[in-house]
PDB file of C-alpha atoms in Angstrom:
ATOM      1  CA  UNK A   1      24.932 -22.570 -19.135  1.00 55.00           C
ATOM      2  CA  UNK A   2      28.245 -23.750 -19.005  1.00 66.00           C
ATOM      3  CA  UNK A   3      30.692 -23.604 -16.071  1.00 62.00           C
ATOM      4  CA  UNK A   4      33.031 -21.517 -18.399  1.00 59.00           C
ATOM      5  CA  UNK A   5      30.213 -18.854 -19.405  1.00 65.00           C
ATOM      6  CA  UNK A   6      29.299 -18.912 -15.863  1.00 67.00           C
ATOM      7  CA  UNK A   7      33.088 -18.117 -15.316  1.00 54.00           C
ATOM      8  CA  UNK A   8      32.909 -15.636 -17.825  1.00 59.00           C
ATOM      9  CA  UNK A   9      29.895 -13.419 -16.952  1.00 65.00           C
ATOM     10  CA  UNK A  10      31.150 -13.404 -13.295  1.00 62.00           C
ATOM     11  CA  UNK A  11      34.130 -11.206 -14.343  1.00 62.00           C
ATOM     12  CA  UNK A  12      33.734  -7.876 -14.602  1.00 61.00           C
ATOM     13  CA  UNK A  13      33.856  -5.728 -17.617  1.00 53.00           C
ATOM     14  CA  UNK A  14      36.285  -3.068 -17.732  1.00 52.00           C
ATOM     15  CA  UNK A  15      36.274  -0.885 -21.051  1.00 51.00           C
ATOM     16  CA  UNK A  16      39.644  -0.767 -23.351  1.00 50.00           C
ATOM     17  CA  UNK A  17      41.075   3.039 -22.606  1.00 52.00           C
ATOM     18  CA  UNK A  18      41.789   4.669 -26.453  1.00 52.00           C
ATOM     19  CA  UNK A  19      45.072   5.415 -27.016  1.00 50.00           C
ATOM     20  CA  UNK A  20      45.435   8.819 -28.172  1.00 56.00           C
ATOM     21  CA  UNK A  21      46.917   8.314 -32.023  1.00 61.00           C
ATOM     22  CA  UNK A  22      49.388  11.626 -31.327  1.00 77.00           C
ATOM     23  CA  UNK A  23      50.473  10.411 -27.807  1.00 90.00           C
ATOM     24  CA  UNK A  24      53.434   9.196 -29.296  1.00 93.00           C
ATOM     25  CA  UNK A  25      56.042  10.826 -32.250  1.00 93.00           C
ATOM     26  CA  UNK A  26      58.793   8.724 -34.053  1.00 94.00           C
ATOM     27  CA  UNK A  27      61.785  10.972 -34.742  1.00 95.00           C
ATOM     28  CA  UNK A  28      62.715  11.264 -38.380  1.00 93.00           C
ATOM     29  CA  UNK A  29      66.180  11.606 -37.260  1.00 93.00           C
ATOM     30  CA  UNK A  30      67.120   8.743 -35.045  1.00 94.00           C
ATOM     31  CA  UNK A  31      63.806   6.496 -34.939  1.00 94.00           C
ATOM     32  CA  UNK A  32      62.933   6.748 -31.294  1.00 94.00           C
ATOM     33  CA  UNK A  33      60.203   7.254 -29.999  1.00 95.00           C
ATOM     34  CA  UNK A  34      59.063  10.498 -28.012  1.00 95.00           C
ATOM     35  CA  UNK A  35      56.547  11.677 -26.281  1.00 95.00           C
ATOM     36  CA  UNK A  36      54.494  14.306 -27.722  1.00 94.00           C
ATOM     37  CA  UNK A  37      54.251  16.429 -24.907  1.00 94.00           C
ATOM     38  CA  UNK A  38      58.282  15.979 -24.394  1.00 95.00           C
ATOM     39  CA  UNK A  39      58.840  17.173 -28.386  1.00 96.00           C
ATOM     40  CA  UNK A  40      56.412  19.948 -28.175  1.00 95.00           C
ATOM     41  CA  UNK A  41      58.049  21.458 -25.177  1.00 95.00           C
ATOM     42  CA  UNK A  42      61.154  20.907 -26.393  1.00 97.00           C
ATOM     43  CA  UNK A  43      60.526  22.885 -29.665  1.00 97.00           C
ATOM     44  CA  UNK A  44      59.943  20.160 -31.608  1.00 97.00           C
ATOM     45  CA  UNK A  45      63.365  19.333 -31.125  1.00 97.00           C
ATOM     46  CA  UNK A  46      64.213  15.599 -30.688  1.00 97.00           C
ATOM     47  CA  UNK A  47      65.489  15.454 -26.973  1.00 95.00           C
ATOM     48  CA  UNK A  48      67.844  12.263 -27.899  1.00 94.00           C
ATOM     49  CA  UNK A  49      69.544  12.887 -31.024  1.00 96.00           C
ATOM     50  CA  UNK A  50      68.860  16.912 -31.717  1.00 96.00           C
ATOM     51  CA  UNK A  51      66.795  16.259 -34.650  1.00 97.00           C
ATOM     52  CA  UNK A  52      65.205  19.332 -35.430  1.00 97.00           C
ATOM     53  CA  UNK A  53      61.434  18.696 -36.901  1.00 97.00           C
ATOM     54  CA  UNK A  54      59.424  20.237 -39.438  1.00 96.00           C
ATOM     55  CA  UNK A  55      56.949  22.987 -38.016  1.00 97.00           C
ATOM     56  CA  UNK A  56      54.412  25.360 -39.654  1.00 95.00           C
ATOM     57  CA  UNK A  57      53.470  29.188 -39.279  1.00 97.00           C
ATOM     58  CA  UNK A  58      51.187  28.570 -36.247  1.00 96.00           C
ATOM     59  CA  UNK A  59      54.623  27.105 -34.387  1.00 97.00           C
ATOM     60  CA  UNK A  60      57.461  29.012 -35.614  1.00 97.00           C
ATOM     61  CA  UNK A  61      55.494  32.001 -34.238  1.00 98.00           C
ATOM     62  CA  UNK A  62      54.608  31.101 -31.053  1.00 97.00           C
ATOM     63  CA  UNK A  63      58.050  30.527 -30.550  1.00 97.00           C
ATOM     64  CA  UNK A  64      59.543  33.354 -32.032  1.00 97.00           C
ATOM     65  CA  UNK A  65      57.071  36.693 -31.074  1.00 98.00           C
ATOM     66  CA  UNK A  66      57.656  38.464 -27.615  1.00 97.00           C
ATOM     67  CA  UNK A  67      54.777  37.050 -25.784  1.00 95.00           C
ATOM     68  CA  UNK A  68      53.915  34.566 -28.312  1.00 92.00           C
ATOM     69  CA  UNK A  69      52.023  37.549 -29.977  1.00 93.00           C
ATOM     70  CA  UNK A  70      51.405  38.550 -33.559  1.00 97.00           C
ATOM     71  CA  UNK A  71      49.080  40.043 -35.924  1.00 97.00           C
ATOM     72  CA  UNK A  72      48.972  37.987 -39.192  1.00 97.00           C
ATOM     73  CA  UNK A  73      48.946  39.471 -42.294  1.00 98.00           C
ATOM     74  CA  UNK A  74      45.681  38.959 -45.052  1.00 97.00           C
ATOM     75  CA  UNK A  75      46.239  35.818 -47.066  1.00 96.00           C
ATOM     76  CA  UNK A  76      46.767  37.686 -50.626  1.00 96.00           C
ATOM     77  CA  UNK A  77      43.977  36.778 -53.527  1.00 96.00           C
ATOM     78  CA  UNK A  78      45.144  35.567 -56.460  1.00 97.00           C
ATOM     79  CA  UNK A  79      43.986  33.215 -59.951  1.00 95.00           C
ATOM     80  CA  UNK A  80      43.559  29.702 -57.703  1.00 92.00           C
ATOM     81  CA  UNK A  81      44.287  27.873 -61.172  1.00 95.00           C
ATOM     82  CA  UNK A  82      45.225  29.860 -64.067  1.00 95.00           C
ATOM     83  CA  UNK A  83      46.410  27.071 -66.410  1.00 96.00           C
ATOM     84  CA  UNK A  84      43.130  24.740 -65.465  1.00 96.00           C
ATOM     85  CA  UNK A  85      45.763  21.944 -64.766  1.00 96.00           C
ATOM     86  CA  UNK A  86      45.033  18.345 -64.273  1.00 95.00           C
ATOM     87  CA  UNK A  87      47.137  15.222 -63.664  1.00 93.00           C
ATOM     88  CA  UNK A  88      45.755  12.327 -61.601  1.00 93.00           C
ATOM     89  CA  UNK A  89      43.401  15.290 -59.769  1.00 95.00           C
ATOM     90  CA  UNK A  90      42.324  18.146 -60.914  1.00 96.00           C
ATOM     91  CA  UNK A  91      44.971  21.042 -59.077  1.00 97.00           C
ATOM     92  CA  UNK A  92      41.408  23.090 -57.375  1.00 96.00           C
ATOM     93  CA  UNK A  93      41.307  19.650 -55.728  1.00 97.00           C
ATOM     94  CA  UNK A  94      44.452  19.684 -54.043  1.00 96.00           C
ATOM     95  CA  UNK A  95      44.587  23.160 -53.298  1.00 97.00           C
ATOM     96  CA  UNK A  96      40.987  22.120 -51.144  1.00 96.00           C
ATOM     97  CA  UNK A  97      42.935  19.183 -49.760  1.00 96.00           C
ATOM     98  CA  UNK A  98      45.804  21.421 -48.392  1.00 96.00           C
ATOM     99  CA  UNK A  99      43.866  24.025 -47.134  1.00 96.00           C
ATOM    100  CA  UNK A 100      41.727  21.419 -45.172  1.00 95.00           C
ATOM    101  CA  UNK A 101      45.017  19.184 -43.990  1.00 93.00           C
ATOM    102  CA  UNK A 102      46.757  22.666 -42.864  1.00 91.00           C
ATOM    103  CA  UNK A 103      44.060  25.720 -42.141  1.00 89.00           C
ATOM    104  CA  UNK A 104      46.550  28.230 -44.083  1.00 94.00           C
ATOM    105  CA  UNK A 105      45.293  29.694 -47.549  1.00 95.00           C
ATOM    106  CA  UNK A 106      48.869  28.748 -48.883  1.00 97.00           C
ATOM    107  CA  UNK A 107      52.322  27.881 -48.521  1.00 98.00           C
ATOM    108  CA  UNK A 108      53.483  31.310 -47.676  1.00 98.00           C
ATOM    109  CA  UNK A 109      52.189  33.036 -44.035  1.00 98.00           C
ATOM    110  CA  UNK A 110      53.395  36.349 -42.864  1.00 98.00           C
ATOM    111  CA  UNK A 111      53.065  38.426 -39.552  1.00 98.00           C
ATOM    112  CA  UNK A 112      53.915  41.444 -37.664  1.00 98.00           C
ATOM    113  CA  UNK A 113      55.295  41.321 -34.455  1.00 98.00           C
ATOM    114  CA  UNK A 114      58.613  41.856 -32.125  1.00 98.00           C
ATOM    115  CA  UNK A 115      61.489  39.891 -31.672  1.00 98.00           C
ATOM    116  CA  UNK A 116      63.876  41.091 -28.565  1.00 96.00           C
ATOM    117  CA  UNK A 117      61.539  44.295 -28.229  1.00 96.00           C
ATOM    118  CA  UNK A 118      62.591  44.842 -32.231  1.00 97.00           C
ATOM    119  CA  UNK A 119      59.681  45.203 -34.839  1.00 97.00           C
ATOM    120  CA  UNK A 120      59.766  42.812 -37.646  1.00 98.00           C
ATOM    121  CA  UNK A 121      57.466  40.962 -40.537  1.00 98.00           C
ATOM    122  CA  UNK A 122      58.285  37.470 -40.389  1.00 98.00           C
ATOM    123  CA  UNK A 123      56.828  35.106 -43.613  1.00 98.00           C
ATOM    124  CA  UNK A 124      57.406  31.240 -42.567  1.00 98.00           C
ATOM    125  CA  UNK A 125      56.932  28.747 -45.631  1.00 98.00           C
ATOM    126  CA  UNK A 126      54.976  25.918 -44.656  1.00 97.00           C
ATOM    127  CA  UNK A 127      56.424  22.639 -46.280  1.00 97.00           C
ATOM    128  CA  UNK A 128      53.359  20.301 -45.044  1.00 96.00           C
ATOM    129  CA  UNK A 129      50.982  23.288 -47.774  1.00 97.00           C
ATOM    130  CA  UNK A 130      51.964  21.129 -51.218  1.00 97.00           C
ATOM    131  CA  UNK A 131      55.448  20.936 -50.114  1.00 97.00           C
ATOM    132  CA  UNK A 132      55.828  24.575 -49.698  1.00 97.00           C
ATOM    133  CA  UNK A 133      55.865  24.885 -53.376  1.00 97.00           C
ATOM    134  CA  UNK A 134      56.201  27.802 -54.452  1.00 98.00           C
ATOM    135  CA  UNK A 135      53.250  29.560 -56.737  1.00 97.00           C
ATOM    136  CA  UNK A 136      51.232  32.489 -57.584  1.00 98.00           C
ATOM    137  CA  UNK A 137      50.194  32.865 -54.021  1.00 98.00           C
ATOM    138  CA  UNK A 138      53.894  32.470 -52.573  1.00 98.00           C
ATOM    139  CA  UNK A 139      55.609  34.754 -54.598  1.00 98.00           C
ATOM    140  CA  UNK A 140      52.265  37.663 -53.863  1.00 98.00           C
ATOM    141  CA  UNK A 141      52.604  37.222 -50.182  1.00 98.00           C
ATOM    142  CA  UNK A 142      56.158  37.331 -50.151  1.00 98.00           C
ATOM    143  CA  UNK A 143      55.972  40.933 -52.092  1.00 98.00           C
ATOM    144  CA  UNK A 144      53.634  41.657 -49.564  1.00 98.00           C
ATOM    145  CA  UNK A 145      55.823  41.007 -46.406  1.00 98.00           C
ATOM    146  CA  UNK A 146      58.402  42.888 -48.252  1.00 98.00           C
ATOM    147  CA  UNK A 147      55.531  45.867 -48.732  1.00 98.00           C
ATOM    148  CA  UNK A 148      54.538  45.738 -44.967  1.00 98.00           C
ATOM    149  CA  UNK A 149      58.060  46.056 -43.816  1.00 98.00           C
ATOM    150  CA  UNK A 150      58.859  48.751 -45.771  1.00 98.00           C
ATOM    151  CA  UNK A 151      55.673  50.711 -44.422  1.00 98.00           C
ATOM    152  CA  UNK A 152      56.763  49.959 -40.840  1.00 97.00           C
ATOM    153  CA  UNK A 153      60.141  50.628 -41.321  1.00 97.00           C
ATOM    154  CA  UNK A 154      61.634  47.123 -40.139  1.00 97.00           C
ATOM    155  CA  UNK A 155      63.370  44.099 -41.456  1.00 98.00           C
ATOM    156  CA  UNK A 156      61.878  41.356 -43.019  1.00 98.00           C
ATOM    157  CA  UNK A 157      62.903  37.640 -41.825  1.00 98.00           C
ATOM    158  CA  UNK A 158      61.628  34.692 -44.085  1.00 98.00           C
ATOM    159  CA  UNK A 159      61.847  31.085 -43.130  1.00 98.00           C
ATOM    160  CA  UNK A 160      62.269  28.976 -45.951  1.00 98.00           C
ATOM    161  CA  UNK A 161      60.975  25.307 -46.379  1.00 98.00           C
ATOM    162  CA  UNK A 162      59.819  24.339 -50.303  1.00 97.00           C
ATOM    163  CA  UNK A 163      60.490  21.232 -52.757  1.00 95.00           C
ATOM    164  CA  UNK A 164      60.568  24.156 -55.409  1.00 95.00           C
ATOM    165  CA  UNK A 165      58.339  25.738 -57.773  1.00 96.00           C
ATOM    166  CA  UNK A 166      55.051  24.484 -58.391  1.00 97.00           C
ATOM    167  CA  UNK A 167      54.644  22.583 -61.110  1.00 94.00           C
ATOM    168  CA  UNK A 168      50.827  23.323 -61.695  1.00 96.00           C
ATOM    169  CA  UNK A 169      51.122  26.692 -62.529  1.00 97.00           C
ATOM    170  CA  UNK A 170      54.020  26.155 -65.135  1.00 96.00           C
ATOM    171  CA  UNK A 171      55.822  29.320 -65.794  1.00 96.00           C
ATOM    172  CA  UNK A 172      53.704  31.054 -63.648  1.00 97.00           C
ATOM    173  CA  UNK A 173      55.580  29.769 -60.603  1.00 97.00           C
ATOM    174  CA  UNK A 174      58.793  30.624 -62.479  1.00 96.00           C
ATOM    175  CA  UNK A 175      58.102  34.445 -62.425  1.00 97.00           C
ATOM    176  CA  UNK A 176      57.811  34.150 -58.633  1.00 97.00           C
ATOM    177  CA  UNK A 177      61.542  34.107 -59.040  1.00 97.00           C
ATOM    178  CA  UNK A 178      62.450  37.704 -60.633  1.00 97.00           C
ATOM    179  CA  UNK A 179      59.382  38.984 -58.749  1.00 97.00           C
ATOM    180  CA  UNK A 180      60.879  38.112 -55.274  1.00 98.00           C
ATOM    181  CA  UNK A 181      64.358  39.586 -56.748  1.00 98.00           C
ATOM    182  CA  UNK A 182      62.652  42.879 -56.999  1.00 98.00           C
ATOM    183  CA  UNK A 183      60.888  42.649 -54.241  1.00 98.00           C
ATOM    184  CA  UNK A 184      64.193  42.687 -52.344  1.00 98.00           C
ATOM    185  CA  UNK A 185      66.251  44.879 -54.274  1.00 98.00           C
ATOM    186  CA  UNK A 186      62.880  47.653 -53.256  1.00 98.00           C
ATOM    187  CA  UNK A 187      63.764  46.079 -49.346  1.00 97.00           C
ATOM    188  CA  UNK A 188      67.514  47.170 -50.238  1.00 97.00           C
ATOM    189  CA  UNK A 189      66.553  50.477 -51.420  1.00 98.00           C
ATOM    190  CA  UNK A 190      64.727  51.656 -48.486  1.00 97.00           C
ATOM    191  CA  UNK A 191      67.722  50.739 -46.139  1.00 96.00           C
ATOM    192  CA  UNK A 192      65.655  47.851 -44.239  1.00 97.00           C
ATOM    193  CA  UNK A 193      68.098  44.106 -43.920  1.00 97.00           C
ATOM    194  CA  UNK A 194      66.554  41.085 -45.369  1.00 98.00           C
ATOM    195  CA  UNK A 195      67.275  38.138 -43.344  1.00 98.00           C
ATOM    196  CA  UNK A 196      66.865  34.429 -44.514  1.00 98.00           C
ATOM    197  CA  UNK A 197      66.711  31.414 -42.031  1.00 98.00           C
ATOM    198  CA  UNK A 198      66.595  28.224 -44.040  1.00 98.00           C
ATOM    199  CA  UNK A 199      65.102  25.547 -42.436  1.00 98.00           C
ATOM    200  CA  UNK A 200      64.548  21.689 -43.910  1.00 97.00           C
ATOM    201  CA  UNK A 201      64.361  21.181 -46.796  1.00 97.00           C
ATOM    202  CA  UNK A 202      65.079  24.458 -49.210  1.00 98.00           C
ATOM    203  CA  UNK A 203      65.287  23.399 -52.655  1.00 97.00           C
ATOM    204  CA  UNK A 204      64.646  24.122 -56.026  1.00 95.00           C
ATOM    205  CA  UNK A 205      63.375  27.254 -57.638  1.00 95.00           C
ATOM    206  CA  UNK A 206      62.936  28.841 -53.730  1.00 97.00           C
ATOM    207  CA  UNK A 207      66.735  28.087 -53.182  1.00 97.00           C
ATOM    208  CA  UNK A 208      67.635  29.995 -56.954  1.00 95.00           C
ATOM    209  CA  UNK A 209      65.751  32.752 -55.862  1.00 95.00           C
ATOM    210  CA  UNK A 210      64.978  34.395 -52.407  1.00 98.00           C
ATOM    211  CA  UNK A 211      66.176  31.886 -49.864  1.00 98.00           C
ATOM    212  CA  UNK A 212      70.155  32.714 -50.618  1.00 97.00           C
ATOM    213  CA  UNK A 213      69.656  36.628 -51.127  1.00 98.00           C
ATOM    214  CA  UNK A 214      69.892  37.416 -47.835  1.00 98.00           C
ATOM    215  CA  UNK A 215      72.249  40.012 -46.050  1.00 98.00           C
ATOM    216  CA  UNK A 216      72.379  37.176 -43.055  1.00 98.00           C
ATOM    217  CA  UNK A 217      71.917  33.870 -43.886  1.00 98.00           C
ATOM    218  CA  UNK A 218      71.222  31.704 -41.208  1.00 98.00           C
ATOM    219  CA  UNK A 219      70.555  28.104 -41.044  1.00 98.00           C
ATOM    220  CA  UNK A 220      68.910  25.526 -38.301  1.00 98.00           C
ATOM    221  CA  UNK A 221      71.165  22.129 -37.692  1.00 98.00           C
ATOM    222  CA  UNK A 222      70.919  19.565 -40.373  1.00 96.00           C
ATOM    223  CA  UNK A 223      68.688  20.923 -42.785  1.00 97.00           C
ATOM    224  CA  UNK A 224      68.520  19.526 -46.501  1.00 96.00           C
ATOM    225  CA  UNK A 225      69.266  22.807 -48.641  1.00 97.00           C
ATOM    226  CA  UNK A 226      69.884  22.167 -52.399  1.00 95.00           C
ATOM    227  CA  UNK A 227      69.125  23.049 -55.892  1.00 92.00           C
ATOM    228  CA  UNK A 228      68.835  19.969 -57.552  1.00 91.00           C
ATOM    229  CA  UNK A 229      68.456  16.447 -55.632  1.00 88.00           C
ATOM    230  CA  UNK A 230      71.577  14.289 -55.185  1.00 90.00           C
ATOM    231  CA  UNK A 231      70.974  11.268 -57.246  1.00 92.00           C
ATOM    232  CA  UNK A 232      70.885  13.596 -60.051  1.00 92.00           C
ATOM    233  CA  UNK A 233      74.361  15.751 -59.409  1.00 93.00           C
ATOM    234  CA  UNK A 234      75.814  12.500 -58.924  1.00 94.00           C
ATOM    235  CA  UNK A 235      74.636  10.757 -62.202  1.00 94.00           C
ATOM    236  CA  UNK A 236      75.547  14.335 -64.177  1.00 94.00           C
ATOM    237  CA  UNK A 237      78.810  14.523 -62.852  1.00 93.00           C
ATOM    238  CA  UNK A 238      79.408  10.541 -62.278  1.00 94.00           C
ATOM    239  CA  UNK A 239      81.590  11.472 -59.001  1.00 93.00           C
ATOM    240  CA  UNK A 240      79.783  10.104 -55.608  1.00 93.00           C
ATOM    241  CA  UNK A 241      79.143  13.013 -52.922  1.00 92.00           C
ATOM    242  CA  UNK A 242      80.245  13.537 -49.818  1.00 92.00           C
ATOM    243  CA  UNK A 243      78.089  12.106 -46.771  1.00 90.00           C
ATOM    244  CA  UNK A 244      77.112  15.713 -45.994  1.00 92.00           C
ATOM    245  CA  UNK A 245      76.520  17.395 -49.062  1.00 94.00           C
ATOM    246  CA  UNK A 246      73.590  19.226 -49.189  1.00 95.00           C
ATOM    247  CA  UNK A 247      73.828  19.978 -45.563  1.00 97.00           C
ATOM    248  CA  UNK A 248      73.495  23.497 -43.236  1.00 98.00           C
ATOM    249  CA  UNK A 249      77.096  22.367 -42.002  1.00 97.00           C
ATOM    250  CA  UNK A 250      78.686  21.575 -45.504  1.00 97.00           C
ATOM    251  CA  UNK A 251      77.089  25.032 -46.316  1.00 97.00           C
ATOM    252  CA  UNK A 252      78.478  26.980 -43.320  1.00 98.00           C
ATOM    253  CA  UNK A 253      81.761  25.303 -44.034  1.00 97.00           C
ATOM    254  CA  UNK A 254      81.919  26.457 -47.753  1.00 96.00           C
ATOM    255  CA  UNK A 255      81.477  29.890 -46.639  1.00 97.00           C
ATOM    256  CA  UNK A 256      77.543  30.139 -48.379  1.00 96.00           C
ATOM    257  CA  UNK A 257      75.649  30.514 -45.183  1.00 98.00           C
ATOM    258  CA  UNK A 258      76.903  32.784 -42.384  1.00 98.00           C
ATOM    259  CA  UNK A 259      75.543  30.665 -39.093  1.00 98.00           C
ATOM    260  CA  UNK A 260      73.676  27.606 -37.775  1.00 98.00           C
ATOM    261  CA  UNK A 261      71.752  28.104 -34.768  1.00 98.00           C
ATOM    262  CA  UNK A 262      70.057  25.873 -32.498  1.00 98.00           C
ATOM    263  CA  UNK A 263      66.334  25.995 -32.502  1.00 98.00           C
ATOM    264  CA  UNK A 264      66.671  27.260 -28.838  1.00 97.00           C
ATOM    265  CA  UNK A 265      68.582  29.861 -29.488  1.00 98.00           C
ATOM    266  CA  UNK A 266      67.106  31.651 -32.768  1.00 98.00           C
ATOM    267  CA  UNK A 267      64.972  33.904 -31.215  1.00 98.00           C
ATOM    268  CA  UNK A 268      67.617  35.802 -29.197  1.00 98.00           C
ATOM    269  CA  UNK A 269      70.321  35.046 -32.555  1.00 98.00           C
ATOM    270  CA  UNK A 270      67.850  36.831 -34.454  1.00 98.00           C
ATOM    271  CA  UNK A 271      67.404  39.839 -32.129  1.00 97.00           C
ATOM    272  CA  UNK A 272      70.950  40.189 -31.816  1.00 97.00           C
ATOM    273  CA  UNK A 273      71.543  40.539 -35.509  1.00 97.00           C
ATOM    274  CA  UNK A 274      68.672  42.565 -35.912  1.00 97.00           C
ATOM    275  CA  UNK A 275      69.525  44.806 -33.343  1.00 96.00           C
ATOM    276  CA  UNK A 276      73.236  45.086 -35.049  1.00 96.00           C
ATOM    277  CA  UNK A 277      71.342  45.907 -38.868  1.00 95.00           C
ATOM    278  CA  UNK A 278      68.765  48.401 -37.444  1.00 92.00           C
ATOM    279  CA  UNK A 279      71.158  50.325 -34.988  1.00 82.00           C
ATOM    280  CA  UNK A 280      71.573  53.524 -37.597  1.00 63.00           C
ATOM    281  CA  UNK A 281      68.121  53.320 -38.232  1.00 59.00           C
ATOM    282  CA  UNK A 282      67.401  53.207 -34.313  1.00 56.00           C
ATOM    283  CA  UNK A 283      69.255  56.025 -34.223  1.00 52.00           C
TER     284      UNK A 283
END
């Protein structure tokens, strides 16, 4: 044996520690990175520039619900692929995908609960479920939210996040549109408010449809909200855009949104507003 084996097998072995892949979280917004712990308490909030994350169902009601508690509602069953579509996979396959990437059914969750002691049905759009596009199963549960808060007598709050309609169900995703129109004008009828809080992005055939019907519109910091993307407004109208077009703030300024509020301080925004909505009901 050699003196540097020798050398070798005299030192002791110490195993490399794993670390954890989701110790660590690079913010979208200014390219730092946090810790995980640090973001999560923080409401997935970047602490250093304010850059407010994407979050799903399971989050947004944990931190909205008195006591962090809710009782979801039934995932609604509808045709998983009425048009049999295909394009590089088959659309059954990425419905599996998404359900086993995200444990929801669909894009669309909704739950019962209280917010400042005041009942509510919340539905949250999960972006990270297809892009929160917006389908068969979207525009269903959404008529059911509407349905359950007009049983319990309360206002329904929807968090938007969705590229659009969903292009593998064709028209079908289109009707979602009119559907979710009548679905609040039946809200309207039966005296209850209809809140929206769009979160990043909104877009598309979401945005042309429920997400800007709202009695309050509300918006969280920075979010992308938009119709159509950029690139193409600019190349229709050949005029360049300002820097923050598209933008909660641009859309507070033009008068088409009535707030932005700070992650931190939606829940108690919220009961505020639904405190003013409901008072004749209250009473």
């Amino acid at each position: 044996m050699s003196w540097l084996n020798s050398v070798r097998n005299a030192i002791p072995f110490v195993a490399k520690r794993e670390t954890p892949e989701n110790l660590w979280h690079k913010c979208k917004g200014c390219g730092q990175m946090v810790f995980t712990r640090e973001l999560e308490d923080n409401l997935y909030v970047c602490p250093k520039c304010d850059h407010h994350d994407r979050i799903g169902p399971k989050e947004r009601f944990h931190q909205l619900f008195d006591d962090s508690s809710c009782s979801e509602l039934p995932a609604p069953k509808v045709p998983e692929d009425p048009l049999k579509f295909r394009d590089q996979k088959r659309y059954v396959d990425r419905l599996k995908a998404a359900r086993t990437d995200n444990s929801e059914q669909d894009a669309l969750v909704n739950a019962r609960g209280a917010i400042d002691g005041h009942h509510v049905v919340v539905g949250v759009q999960d972006f990270g479920f297809m892009g929160g596009s917006m389908g068969l199963a979207v525009g269903e549960a959404f008529v059911r939210g509407v349905e359950a808060a007009i049983e319990d007598r309360c206002p329904y709050v929807i968090f938007t996040a969705s590229g659009g309609a969903r292009m593998q169900e064709g028209i079908l995703s289109l009707m979602q549109m009119p559907r979710s129109t009548v679905a609040i004008q039946m809200l309207h009828d039966a005296g209850l408010p209809y809140i929206v809080v769009l979160t990043d992005p909104t877009s598309g055939g979401v945005m042309a449809a429920y997400a800007m019907l709202g009695d309050v519109q509300i918006a969280e910091p920075k979010a992308t909200l938009a119709f159509t993307g950029r690139r193409v407004i600019e190349s229709t109208i050949r005029e360049k855009l300002p820097e923050d077009f598209q933008t909660s703030e641009y859309y507070l300024e033009h008068g088409m949104i009535d707030m932005v509020v700070h992650r931190k301080d939606l829940k108690a925004q919220l009961g505020t507003v639904i405190g003013y909505l409901t008072a004749r009901e209250a009473a």
